[in-house]
Coordinates of C-alpha atoms and ligand atoms in Angstrom, one line a residue:
M125 CA -22.7 28.3 -3.5
F126 CA -22.8 24.6 -3.8
E127 CA -24.7 24.7 -7.1
T128 CA -21.4 25.8 -8.7
L129 CA -19.6 22.5 -7.9
K130 CA -19.1 20.1 -10.7
P131 CA -20.5 16.5 -10.8
L132 CA -17.7 14.0 -10.3
P133 CA -16.8 10.7 -12.1
M134 CA -16.9 7.8 -9.7
D135 CA -13.8 7.0 -7.7
A136 CA -11.7 4.5 -9.6
I137 CA -11.6 2.1 -6.6
L138 CA -14.3 3.0 -4.1
G139 CA -16.8 3.5 -6.9
I140 CA -16.4 -0.2 -7.9
M141 CA -17.1 -1.1 -4.2
T142 CA -20.3 0.8 -4.3
L143 CA -21.4 -0.9 -7.5
F144 CA -20.5 -4.2 -5.9
R145 CA -22.6 -3.5 -2.8
A146 CA -25.5 -2.5 -5.0
D147 CA -25.5 -5.8 -7.0
S148 CA -28.1 -8.2 -5.5
H149 CA -26.7 -11.3 -7.4
P150 CA -26.2 -14.1 -4.7
S151 CA -22.8 -15.2 -6.0
K152 CA -21.3 -11.8 -7.0
I153 CA -17.4 -11.7 -6.5
D154 CA -15.5 -8.7 -5.2
L155 CA -11.9 -8.4 -6.5
S156 CA -12.0 -4.6 -6.3
V157 CA -11.0 -2.7 -3.1
G158 CA -7.7 -3.7 -1.4
V159 CA -9.1 -5.3 1.6
Y160 CA -8.1 -8.8 2.7
Q161 CA -10.8 -11.5 2.6
D162 CA -10.5 -15.0 4.0
E163 CA -11.6 -18.3 2.4
Q164 CA -15.3 -17.4 3.4
G165 CA -15.0 -14.0 1.8
R166 CA -15.0 -12.2 5.2
T167 CA -12.7 -9.6 6.6
P168 CA -12.6 -10.7 10.2
V169 CA -11.0 -8.7 13.0
L170 CA -7.6 -10.5 13.7
P171 CA -7.7 -12.5 16.9
S172 CA -4.6 -10.7 18.1
V173 CA -6.4 -7.4 17.6
K174 CA -9.4 -8.6 19.5
R175 CA -7.3 -9.6 22.5
A176 CA -5.4 -6.3 22.5
E177 CA -8.7 -4.4 22.1
Q178 CA -10.2 -6.2 25.1
A179 CA -7.2 -5.4 27.3
I180 CA -7.2 -1.8 26.2
L181 CA -10.9 -1.2 26.8
A182 CA -10.6 -2.9 30.2
A183 CA -7.7 -0.7 31.3
Q184 CA -8.7 2.7 29.7
D185 CA -9.8 5.2 32.3
S186 CA -9.7 8.5 30.2
K187 CA -10.6 9.8 26.7
T188 CA -8.3 12.8 27.1
Y189 CA -6.1 13.8 24.1
V190 CA -3.0 11.8 23.5
A191 CA -0.7 14.1 21.4
I192 CA -0.5 15.8 18.0
A193 CA 2.2 13.2 17.0
G194 CA 0.0 10.4 18.5
N195 CA 1.0 7.5 20.7
A196 CA 4.7 7.6 21.2
A197 CA 5.0 3.9 22.0
F198 CA 3.2 3.2 18.8
N199 CA 5.6 5.5 16.8
R200 CA 8.7 3.8 18.3
S201 CA 7.3 0.3 17.6
I202 CA 6.4 1.2 13.9
E203 CA 9.8 2.7 13.4
E204 CA 11.4 -0.6 14.6
L205 CA 9.1 -2.5 12.2
I206 CA 10.0 -0.3 9.3
Y207 CA 13.7 0.3 9.8
G208 CA 14.6 -2.7 12.0
K209 CA 15.5 -2.3 15.7
D210 CA 19.2 -1.6 15.2
H211 CA 19.1 0.6 12.1
P212 CA 21.9 3.1 12.1
A213 CA 19.5 6.0 11.2
L214 CA 17.5 5.2 14.3
K215 CA 20.6 5.0 16.5
A216 CA 21.9 8.4 15.2
G217 CA 18.5 10.0 16.2
R218 CA 17.9 10.9 12.5
V219 CA 14.3 9.5 12.3
S220 CA 11.2 11.4 13.3
T221 CA 7.8 9.7 13.1
V222 CA 4.2 10.9 13.6
Q223 CA 1.1 8.8 13.9
T224 CA -1.5 9.7 11.2
P225 CA -5.0 8.8 10.3
G226 CA -4.2 5.9 8.0
G227 CA -1.6 5.7 5.3
S228 CA -3.6 8.4 3.4
G229 CA -3.1 10.7 6.3
G230 CA 0.6 9.8 6.3
L231 CA 0.8 10.7 2.6
S232 CA -0.9 14.1 3.3
I233 CA 1.3 15.0 6.3
A234 CA 4.5 13.9 4.5
G235 CA 3.4 15.8 1.3
H236 CA 2.7 19.0 3.3
L237 CA 6.0 18.7 5.3
V238 CA 8.0 18.3 2.1
A239 CA 6.1 21.2 0.5
R240 CA 6.8 23.4 3.6
A241 CA 10.5 22.6 3.4
K242 CA 10.7 22.9 -0.3
P243 CA 7.7 24.7 -1.9
N244 CA 6.4 23.1 -5.2
A245 CA 8.9 20.2 -4.8
R246 CA 8.7 17.9 -7.7
I247 CA 7.8 14.3 -7.0
Y248 CA 7.9 11.5 -9.6
L249 CA 5.2 8.9 -9.1
S250 CA 5.4 5.4 -10.7
D251 CA 3.3 5.0 -13.8
P252 CA 1.0 3.3 -12.8
T253 CA 0.4 4.0 -9.1
W254 CA -2.4 4.0 -6.5
P255 CA -4.8 6.6 -7.9
N256 CA -5.1 8.5 -4.5
H257 CA -1.4 9.3 -4.5
Q258 CA -2.0 12.1 -7.0
P259 CA -4.8 14.1 -5.3
L260 CA -3.2 13.6 -1.8
L261 CA 0.3 14.9 -3.0
K262 CA -1.1 17.6 -5.2
V263 CA -3.3 19.1 -2.5
A264 CA -0.3 19.0 -0.2
G265 CA 1.4 21.4 -2.7
L266 CA 3.9 19.1 -4.6
T267 CA 4.4 19.2 -8.3
L268 CA 3.5 15.8 -9.8
D269 CA 5.5 14.0 -12.5
T270 CA 5.9 10.4 -13.4
Y271 CA 8.4 7.7 -14.3
P272 CA 7.6 4.5 -16.2
Y273 CA 7.4 1.6 -13.9
Y274 CA 5.4 -1.3 -15.4
D275 CA 5.8 -3.1 -18.8
Y276 CA 2.2 -4.1 -19.6
A277 CA 3.4 -6.4 -22.4
K278 CA 6.0 -8.2 -20.5
H279 CA 4.2 -8.0 -17.1
R280 CA 7.2 -6.9 -15.2
V281 CA 9.0 -3.8 -13.9
D282 CA 10.2 -1.6 -16.7
F283 CA 13.5 -0.9 -15.0
E284 CA 15.7 0.5 -17.7
P285 CA 13.2 3.2 -18.8
M286 CA 12.5 3.9 -15.2
I287 CA 16.2 4.5 -14.4
A288 CA 16.7 6.5 -17.7
R289 CA 13.8 8.8 -16.6
L290 CA 15.0 9.3 -13.1
D291 CA 18.5 9.9 -14.2
K292 CA 17.2 13.1 -15.7
A293 CA 15.7 14.3 -12.4
S294 CA 17.3 17.2 -10.6
A295 CA 18.9 17.1 -7.1
G296 CA 16.4 17.5 -4.4
E297 CA 13.4 16.1 -6.4
L298 CA 11.5 13.2 -4.9
V299 CA 10.7 9.7 -6.1
L300 CA 7.6 7.9 -4.9
I301 CA 8.6 4.2 -4.6
H302 CA 6.2 1.4 -3.4
G303 CA 8.2 -0.4 -0.7
C304 CA 6.6 -3.7 -1.5
C305 CA 3.3 -5.2 -3.0
H306 CA 3.1 -2.6 -5.7
N307 CA -0.3 -1.2 -5.9
P308 CA -1.8 -1.7 -8.5
C309 CA 0.6 -4.0 -10.5
G310 CA 2.0 -6.4 -7.8
A311 CA 5.5 -6.2 -9.6
D312 CA 8.1 -5.4 -7.0
L313 CA 11.8 -4.2 -7.3
S314 CA 14.4 -7.0 -6.9
K315 CA 17.2 -6.4 -4.4
E316 CA 19.6 -5.6 -7.4
Q317 CA 17.1 -3.1 -8.6
W318 CA 16.8 -1.4 -5.1
E319 CA 20.6 -1.3 -5.0
A320 CA 20.8 0.4 -8.4
L321 CA 18.0 2.9 -7.5
T322 CA 19.8 3.7 -4.3
Q323 CA 22.9 4.4 -6.2
L324 CA 21.0 6.6 -8.7
C325 CA 19.4 8.6 -5.8
E326 CA 22.9 9.0 -4.2
R327 CA 24.5 10.1 -7.4
R328 CA 21.7 12.5 -8.4
G329 CA 20.7 13.7 -5.0
L330 CA 17.1 12.4 -5.2
V331 CA 15.0 11.9 -2.1
P332 CA 13.0 8.6 -2.0
F333 CA 9.4 8.9 -0.8
I334 CA 8.5 5.3 0.0
D335 CA 4.9 4.1 0.6
I336 CA 5.2 0.8 2.4
A337 CA 1.4 0.3 3.1
Y338 CA 1.6 -3.5 2.6
Q339 CA 4.7 -4.4 4.7
G340 CA 4.5 -8.1 5.6
L341 CA 2.3 -9.2 2.8
A342 CA 4.9 -10.0 0.2
E343 CA 7.6 -12.1 1.6
G344 CA 7.8 -11.2 5.3
L345 CA 8.1 -8.2 7.6
D346 CA 11.9 -7.9 7.3
E347 CA 12.2 -9.0 3.8
D348 CA 9.6 -6.4 2.6
A349 CA 11.6 -3.6 4.3
F350 CA 14.7 -4.4 2.4
G351 CA 14.5 -1.4 0.2
V352 CA 13.5 1.1 2.9
R353 CA 16.3 -0.1 5.2
L354 CA 18.8 0.2 2.4
M355 CA 17.9 3.6 1.4
A356 CA 17.7 4.9 5.0
A357 CA 21.1 3.5 5.7
R358 CA 22.8 5.1 2.6
L359 CA 20.9 8.3 1.8
P360 CA 20.8 11.5 3.9
E361 CA 17.0 12.0 3.6
V362 CA 14.1 9.5 3.0
V363 CA 10.5 10.0 3.5
V364 CA 8.5 6.8 4.5
V365 CA 4.6 6.4 4.9
S366 CA 3.2 3.3 6.3
S367 CA -0.2 1.9 7.4
C368 CA -1.7 -0.7 9.7
S369 CA -4.8 -1.1 7.6
K370 CA -3.6 -4.2 5.7
N371 CA -1.0 -6.0 7.9
L372 CA -3.1 -5.5 11.1
G373 CA -6.4 -5.3 9.4
L374 CA -7.2 -2.1 11.2
Y375 CA -8.7 -0.4 8.0
R376 CA -11.5 1.6 9.6
E377 CA -9.6 2.6 12.6
R378 CA -7.3 4.7 10.4
V379 CA -3.8 3.9 11.7
G380 CA -0.6 5.0 9.8
V381 CA 2.6 6.9 10.1
A382 CA 4.6 9.6 8.3
S383 CA 8.3 9.0 9.1
F384 CA 11.3 11.1 8.1
V385 CA 14.9 10.3 7.9
S386 CA 16.9 13.5 8.1
A387 CA 20.5 14.3 7.5
N388 CA 21.2 14.7 11.1
A389 CA 19.6 14.7 14.6
E390 CA 19.1 18.5 14.6
A391 CA 17.2 18.3 11.3
A392 CA 15.2 15.4 12.6
K393 CA 14.0 17.5 15.6
L394 CA 12.8 20.2 13.1
A395 CA 11.0 17.5 11.1
T396 CA 9.2 16.2 14.2
A397 CA 8.0 19.6 15.3
N398 CA 7.0 20.7 11.8
A399 CA 5.2 17.4 11.0
A400 CA 3.2 17.8 14.3
N401 CA 2.5 21.4 13.4
V402 CA 1.3 20.5 9.9
A403 CA -1.1 17.9 11.5
R404 CA -2.4 20.5 14.0
G405 CA -3.4 22.6 11.0
I406 CA -5.2 19.8 9.3
Y407 CA -6.9 17.6 11.9
S408 CA -5.1 18.4 15.1
M409 CA -4.8 15.0 16.6
P410 CA -5.0 11.5 15.1
P411 CA -7.6 9.0 16.4
D412 CA -6.2 6.8 19.2
H413 CA -7.9 3.4 19.3
G414 CA -6.3 1.7 16.3
A415 CA -2.8 3.0 17.2
A416 CA -3.3 1.9 20.9
I417 CA -4.1 -1.7 19.5
A418 CA -1.1 -1.8 17.3
A419 CA 1.2 -0.4 20.2
Y420 CA -0.2 -3.0 22.6
I421 CA 0.4 -5.9 20.1
L422 CA 3.9 -4.8 19.1
G423 CA 4.9 -4.2 22.7
N424 CA 3.7 -7.6 24.1
A425 CA 5.9 -10.5 23.1
E426 CA 3.1 -13.2 23.1
L427 CA 0.6 -11.1 21.2
R428 CA 3.3 -10.0 18.7
A429 CA 4.2 -13.6 18.0
Q430 CA 0.5 -14.3 17.5
W431 CA 0.1 -11.4 15.1
V432 CA 3.2 -12.4 13.2
K433 CA 1.7 -15.8 12.6
E434 CA -1.7 -14.4 11.6
L435 CA 0.1 -12.1 9.1
A436 CA 2.0 -15.1 7.7
E437 CA -1.3 -16.9 7.2
M438 CA -2.6 -14.0 5.2
R439 CA 0.6 -13.8 3.1
T440 CA 0.8 -17.5 2.5
R441 CA -2.9 -17.6 1.4
L442 CA -2.3 -14.7 -1.0
N443 CA 0.7 -16.4 -2.5
S444 CA -1.1 -19.8 -2.9
L445 CA -4.2 -18.1 -4.4
R446 CA -1.9 -16.5 -7.0
R447 CA -0.6 -20.0 -7.9
L448 CA -4.2 -21.4 -7.9
L449 CA -5.5 -18.7 -10.2
V450 CA -2.7 -19.3 -12.7
E451 CA -3.3 -23.0 -12.7
K452 CA -7.1 -22.6 -13.3
L453 CA -6.5 -20.1 -16.1
A454 CA -3.9 -22.4 -17.7
A455 CA -6.3 -25.3 -17.6
R456 CA -8.7 -23.2 -19.6
K457 CA -6.1 -22.7 -22.4
T458 CA -6.7 -19.0 -22.6
P459 CA -5.0 -17.0 -25.3
M460 CA -3.1 -15.1 -22.7
D461 CA -0.4 -16.5 -20.5
F462 CA -1.1 -15.5 -16.8
S463 CA 1.9 -17.1 -15.3
F464 CA 3.2 -13.7 -14.3
I465 CA 0.5 -13.5 -11.6
A466 CA 2.3 -16.1 -9.5
K467 CA 5.5 -14.2 -9.6
E468 CA 3.9 -10.9 -8.2
H469 CA 3.3 -10.0 -4.6
G470 CA 0.7 -8.6 -2.3
M471 CA -3.0 -8.1 -2.9
F472 CA -2.9 -6.9 -6.5
S473 CA -2.1 -7.8 -10.1
F474 CA -3.3 -6.5 -13.4
L475 CA -5.0 -9.2 -15.4
G476 CA -3.9 -7.2 -18.5
I477 CA -7.4 -7.4 -20.2
T478 CA -9.2 -4.5 -21.7
K479 CA -11.7 -2.2 -20.0
E480 CA -14.4 -3.6 -22.2
Q481 CA -13.7 -7.1 -20.9
V482 CA -13.6 -5.8 -17.3
I483 CA -17.1 -4.3 -17.8
R484 CA -18.4 -7.6 -19.3
L485 CA -17.0 -9.5 -16.2
R486 CA -18.9 -7.1 -14.0
E487 CA -22.1 -6.9 -16.1
E488 CA -22.4 -10.5 -17.3
F489 CA -20.6 -12.5 -14.6
H490 CA -21.0 -10.3 -11.5
I491 CA -17.2 -10.3 -11.0
Y492 CA -16.0 -6.8 -9.9
M493 CA -12.5 -5.4 -10.4
V494 CA -10.9 -2.0 -11.0
E495 CA -11.4 -0.9 -14.6
S496 CA -7.6 -1.0 -15.1
S497 CA -8.0 -4.8 -14.6
R498 CA -6.5 -4.6 -11.2
V499 CA -7.7 -7.6 -9.2
N500 CA -7.6 -8.1 -5.5
I501 CA -6.3 -11.6 -5.2
A502 CA -7.7 -12.0 -1.7
G503 CA -11.2 -11.9 -3.2
I504 CA -10.6 -15.3 -4.7
N505 CA -11.3 -18.5 -2.8
H506 CA -11.6 -22.2 -3.5
A507 CA -15.4 -21.8 -3.9
N508 CA -15.2 -19.1 -6.5
V509 CA -12.0 -19.6 -8.4
D510 CA -13.4 -21.8 -11.1
R511 CA -16.2 -19.3 -11.8
V512 CA -13.5 -16.5 -12.0
A513 CA -11.4 -18.5 -14.4
D514 CA -14.3 -19.5 -16.6
A515 CA -15.5 -15.9 -16.8
I516 CA -12.0 -14.5 -17.7
A517 CA -11.7 -17.3 -20.3
A518 CA -15.1 -16.5 -21.7
V519 CA -14.4 -12.7 -22.1
L520 CA -11.1 -13.5 -23.8
K521 CA -12.7 -15.6 -26.5
Ligands
LMR1874 C1 -6.9 0.0 -2.6 O1 -6.0 0.3 -3.3 O2 -7.8 -0.7 -3.0 C2 -6.9 0.3 -1.2 O3 -5.7 1.0 -0.8 C3 -8.1 1.1 -0.7 C4 -8.2 2.5 -1.2 O4 -8.5 3.3 -0.3 O5 -8.1 2.7 -2.3

């Protein structure tokens, strides 16, 4: 039967990672997949994670199953990270959270739960969005639509067209919003825009579906959760998906959550039971190790403080690399103004160059980025930034 399957194009992001790995050039540069790299181009295990891991391995005396919804202490700690300890929705028992295999697992469980509650529900995705949102939510049974998000000419959020589009959506439809560090464009909503979007959702009965996979990498753990917290306080229903891949660097351990704010505590109980039941029908139980690490760190004051510091170092580095790249490009007097990169947040920005120029960067200069011209800022360092800037200037000539 397998001969009937169709050959596939390469994955927009992971395909570039494969091309990068296959390149034997000694000074190739990887600006593709969204993985943090330090000044030496490595993605090390965070010291706080190492300490937690050692303590867990020393104490662990069983590998029996944990639970379909995962580690309860982890779920509570992540809820506090997302919503804030004293959030009214938490206090009212309106929040249910299940641990999932990464943020992608969270998107899948959340998508399936929404589809179970409201078959074929329409969800509006930002244009552009992370390319994996589409297959994950489509397979879950949702009907996909889009809203304009990014103004490629002005390099900023295209807010008026976005609001105009969503103002035509019907009650009960969902809107996928990037909580912070928009992937792929790096342009985030301002507080005023979050407020206006919340009012729109209130007025039209829309349900936000917030992906906050990069919490802590824009301005801070609390600052980055501004929009989620606002919406969860004001709206009856919100879907939230998060991940510990980036902020705890737990990528391959696959740690995430799907979290649901329901209209009341009774509905929240139904959401919890049904989300667990959805997971049971897909993978049964999430992997434990990464969530155990996150729970240990978040539950231990000293380790938590250490992690918050390590996260701040990653964030500060990303923000300073943004400024450095802008300076280096400005010094080369490129025909394009790249100052917008310093105003954006998180790992990604679009350079705004053509696909042909992206391919030239890859083939002639061994610099790899997604063909949309999305760059992972964390792949830049003081040793390679001049080469990156020279190459971009060269392809723009
Ligand atoms: C990315 O956008 O590069 C990351 O989220 C990794 C992935 O799985 O696509």
